[in-house]
Amino acid sequence: MNINKNHAVTAQDVATKAGVSRAAVSRTFTNNGSVAKETREKILKAAQELGYQVNFLAQGLNRKRSQLIGVVVARLSDPFRSRLLEGLLSEIQNKGYQALVTEIGNPKDLEETIRRFTQFRVSGVVVTSGQPPTGLVKECVQHNIPVVGINRHMDIKDVDFICSDNQMGATLAAQQLIDSGCHKLAWLNYKESTWSGVSRGEAFRNAIEQKQAEQVLNLIQITALQDGYEGGRSAAKLFCRSDERVEGVFCANAQLACGFLDGMREEGFDAPRDFHLIGFDDTELTAQYSYRLTTIGQDIEETAARALSCLEARGRDATTEPRFEVVPVKLVLRNTSPALFC
Amino acid sequence: MNINKNHAVTAQDVATKAGVSRAAVSRTFTNNGSVAKETREKILKAAQELGYQVNFLAQGLNRKRSQLIGVVVARLSDPFRSRLLEGLLSEIQNKGYQALVTEIGNPKDLEETIRRFTQFRVSGVVVTSGQPPTGLVKECVQHNIPVVGINRHMDIKDVDFICSDNQMGATLAAQQLIDSGCHKLAWLNYKESTWSGVSRGEAFRNAIEQKQAEQVLNLIQITALQDGYEGGRSAAKLFCRSDERVEGVFCANAQLACGFLDGMREEGFDAPRDFHLIGFDDTELTAQYSYRLTTIGQDIEETAARALSCLEARGRDATTEPRFEVVPVKLVLRNTSPALFC
DNA sequence: TCACAAAATGAACACGTGTTCATAGTTCTG
DNA sequence: CAGAACTATGAACACGTGTTCATTTTGTGA
């Protein structure tokens, strides 16, 4: 069929075979402009037989925009991060785009990364990194590339944000702990936490303060010197060596929570026997038998869907009013703070 | 500086500003052809001031090859998969490429996926999926796109493979279990396992058979009806209800192993008290206090590096002899089968 | 049948780059 | 010093597509 094997079949080939002009082929595949029904059929048949497929590079060059969407991720080893990426990939592909994924190690790489995005004329950029790449995001905006941030509020003009409802999550956690009879509460977070963590902590404090009108409650803060599982574990050990006592703990994320639980176990304490524990982010890990952690579950599919919706909206009209959308969360009751039977 | 804000600065702009031809600009940025030292400096200065950056779409169109590398992943929620992706991303970026990541849910999506890769004229494709996309891989080969598979042997012409040393891993595991005094051994795998799993099982059986010359050993097979953590857990429960007894278990992957351990715990057994347990894949999860699983650790960085090396080699010369490279693994001793003090 | 609107079509341009080719300038060599 | 070898440079073409703009064909109502 294809005489020259090394020559990728082009729209011209299809046009020649179908006996029409190349413009007609282009119109057929973009559904742009009008083309007679039988002509379209001839073209589609010829394309099918030749195995024609549009060259996205040429298409993007012409349209000044590719079907690519840049995704900035960090620390994929964190289960929540990888689940979020999974959700984003799924959504991106469903909408007919392709994901250009970049992991940033040290922040200085990020400049080059975003630059590459613009060089590929991406249709949009999703930033899931905790560290805010302010300068580069501005560069994108300047290049007219829509940007959306996830779980991270940045004070940048013309950028949208999707965020899980930290307020709601913290309130649910506070409610559950208090209803379970906890009076001495703790908030566990990493020392140099991301914005999400800080935001959840503030919301938790507010929720507790509000409840203090009804009953006497005590809130202390436990600070982890590392992030992730190990951070939570050493925080627990340190905490046990102090003479503090606590009945209910709320953690900034699931990794910290699992680590904290394991650290407490090493010291002879366990949940829910000796204290209640609630984490943020409902990952596979938290559901496992060894943890069975009660958590605040984020709606990843909804988050991803809204992120892409933002990108598309801003792609159509760059002057859209910046959105700051909040996605509802839910309380997932498991063993470390079990359901109440009233 | 830039008069027309909506007009991306092009090589022609740089040429005009520097008072040279556009060809000189191209030569400067590609290090192709010769350009006088002072001319180059003029051009670089002008480019710097204008903020010029090469349009990768145009470049790719011309070169018939983009700086993109397609990565096919599946089940990112599996910690090992996401760590592998992390390693690949890092290597891809270090080599100056960009990753086009696609997650495939059901296998029928994969055809369209690979088609998209070819439409973007990727420089190579990395397949990490367990399911073998034979047809599409062939399509890539036909389009002269290098393909490399990871941890999956496929019988396809002109495709390279990188694989962790399952033979070595299984032998190390057998040695450790036997040296620890286990005589009744079991191999746990998912019913419809990937090639990796099957390969590890065969190697384990071989290793045991070899050892049987010296002492009497017993090997049974435990089959999980699901994959992943839950598969391991239910397999353990089922196993306990049988009257079989076992002293050392080797699992096809870490998720199965963690699940199996938790399942056994639910039934009142624990490792290493009642049996020894070794898994494959050393992930963050296995290191955590609640599991402290002895595992076979894969060298992800090395695997990723070799994968890219294969792609580049085949990119230079498509007729290279197909490689099947084996990456050494190591035994990571932890609690479920502790180190021996001889 | 005619006038006119609407649909269909192809020629031509634009997108931004890499690379070949011929030419002018420069250095080397015997 | 003449010729050769080499470096530097710009004009021109190719890459494969989308889209505009005339032009031709078709359809419609009177």
Short mmCIF file of N, CA and C in Angstrom, two decimals, chain B residues 81 84 127-134 137 147-156 159-164 166 192-200 298 303 323-325:
data_model
loop_
_atom_site.label_atom_id
_atom_site.label_comp_id
_atom_site.label_asym_id
_atom_site.label_seq_id
_atom_site.Cartn_x
_atom_site.Cartn_y
_atom_site.Cartn_z
N ARG B 81 4.88 1.04 41.18
CA ARG B 81 4.66 1.67 39.88
C ARG B 81 4.97 3.16 39.92
N LEU B 84 8.62 3.77 40.14
CA LEU B 84 9.25 3.54 38.86
C LEU B 84 9.04 4.74 37.94
N VAL B 127 7.39 1.27 27.94
CA VAL B 127 6.18 0.55 28.33
C VAL B 127 6.41 -0.11 29.68
N THR B 128 5.67 0.34 30.69
CA THR B 128 5.82 -0.27 32.01
C THR B 128 4.59 -1.07 32.37
N SER B 129 3.67 -1.12 31.46
CA SER B 129 2.42 -1.81 31.76
C SER B 129 2.62 -3.30 31.82
N GLY B 130 1.86 -3.96 32.66
CA GLY B 130 1.93 -5.40 32.74
C GLY B 130 1.33 -6.04 31.50
N GLN B 131 0.25 -5.49 31.04
CA GLN B 131 -0.40 -6.05 29.85
C GLN B 131 0.40 -5.70 28.61
N PRO B 132 0.64 -6.64 27.77
CA PRO B 132 1.48 -6.40 26.61
C PRO B 132 0.71 -5.84 25.42
N PRO B 133 1.01 -4.65 25.04
CA PRO B 133 0.31 -4.02 23.92
C PRO B 133 0.96 -4.39 22.60
N THR B 134 0.97 -5.64 22.32
CA THR B 134 1.76 -6.14 21.20
C THR B 134 1.50 -5.38 19.89
N VAL B 137 2.85 -1.80 19.84
CA VAL B 137 4.30 -1.76 19.85
C VAL B 137 4.80 -2.00 18.43
N VAL B 147 11.27 1.42 21.06
CA VAL B 147 10.41 1.01 22.17
C VAL B 147 11.24 0.18 23.15
N VAL B 148 11.03 0.45 24.44
CA VAL B 148 11.69 -0.38 25.44
C VAL B 148 10.66 -0.80 26.47
N GLY B 149 10.70 -2.06 26.86
CA GLY B 149 9.78 -2.58 27.86
C GLY B 149 10.51 -2.76 29.18
N ILE B 150 9.80 -2.56 30.26
CA ILE B 150 10.41 -2.72 31.58
C ILE B 150 9.71 -3.83 32.34
N ASN B 151 10.50 -4.75 32.86
CA ASN B 151 9.98 -5.87 33.65
C ASN B 151 8.92 -6.67 32.92
N ARG B 152 9.10 -6.79 31.64
CA ARG B 152 8.11 -7.50 30.86
C ARG B 152 8.76 -7.96 29.58
N HIS B 153 8.87 -9.25 29.42
CA HIS B 153 9.45 -9.71 28.18
C HIS B 153 8.37 -9.91 27.14
N MET B 154 8.56 -9.33 25.98
CA MET B 154 7.62 -9.54 24.89
C MET B 154 8.39 -10.09 23.71
N ASP B 155 7.72 -10.94 23.02
CA ASP B 155 8.41 -11.58 21.90
C ASP B 155 8.16 -10.78 20.63
N ILE B 156 8.71 -9.58 20.62
CA ILE B 156 8.50 -8.71 19.48
C ILE B 156 9.87 -8.33 18.91
N VAL B 159 12.61 -4.81 19.71
CA VAL B 159 12.23 -4.11 20.93
C VAL B 159 13.18 -4.55 22.05
N ASP B 160 13.67 -3.57 22.81
CA ASP B 160 14.59 -3.89 23.90
C ASP B 160 13.83 -4.10 25.20
N PHE B 161 14.45 -4.79 26.12
CA PHE B 161 13.82 -5.02 27.41
C PHE B 161 14.80 -4.86 28.54
N ILE B 162 14.31 -4.22 29.58
CA ILE B 162 15.08 -4.12 30.81
C ILE B 162 14.29 -4.86 31.87
N CYS B 163 14.96 -5.63 32.64
CA CYS B 163 14.24 -6.46 33.59
C CYS B 163 15.07 -6.62 34.85
N SER B 164 14.41 -6.52 36.01
CA SER B 164 15.14 -6.81 37.22
C SER B 164 15.48 -8.29 37.26
N ASN B 166 15.09 -11.40 38.22
CA ASN B 166 14.17 -12.24 38.99
C ASN B 166 14.84 -13.50 39.48
N GLU B 192 -3.79 -14.31 37.93
CA GLU B 192 -3.49 -13.89 36.56
C GLU B 192 -2.31 -12.93 36.58
N SER B 193 -1.22 -13.46 37.04
CA SER B 193 -0.06 -12.63 37.32
C SER B 193 0.55 -12.05 36.05
N THR B 194 1.32 -11.00 36.24
CA THR B 194 2.10 -10.46 35.13
C THR B 194 3.27 -11.40 34.84
N TRP B 195 3.96 -11.09 33.79
CA TRP B 195 5.11 -11.90 33.41
C TRP B 195 6.15 -11.92 34.52
N SER B 196 6.37 -10.76 35.13
CA SER B 196 7.33 -10.67 36.23
C SER B 196 7.04 -11.71 37.30
N GLY B 197 5.77 -11.75 37.71
CA GLY B 197 5.38 -12.66 38.76
C GLY B 197 5.67 -14.10 38.38
N VAL B 198 5.24 -14.47 37.21
CA VAL B 198 5.46 -15.84 36.74
C VAL B 198 6.94 -16.17 36.73
N SER B 199 7.70 -15.22 36.21
CA SER B 199 9.14 -15.44 36.10
C SER B 199 9.79 -15.63 37.47
N ARG B 200 9.35 -14.84 38.43
CA ARG B 200 9.90 -14.97 39.78
C ARG B 200 9.52 -16.31 40.39
N GLN B 298 14.59 -3.67 43.98
CA GLN B 298 14.97 -3.42 42.60
C GLN B 298 15.72 -2.10 42.50
N THR B 303 17.60 0.84 36.37
CA THR B 303 16.63 0.39 35.37
C THR B 303 16.23 1.53 34.44
N ARG B 323 18.21 -5.89 22.71
CA ARG B 323 18.85 -6.18 23.98
C ARG B 323 17.84 -6.76 24.97
N PHE B 324 18.31 -7.58 25.86
CA PHE B 324 17.48 -8.04 26.98
C PHE B 324 18.36 -7.94 28.21
N GLU B 325 18.29 -6.81 28.88
CA GLU B 325 19.21 -6.54 29.96
C GLU B 325 18.60 -6.89 31.31
#
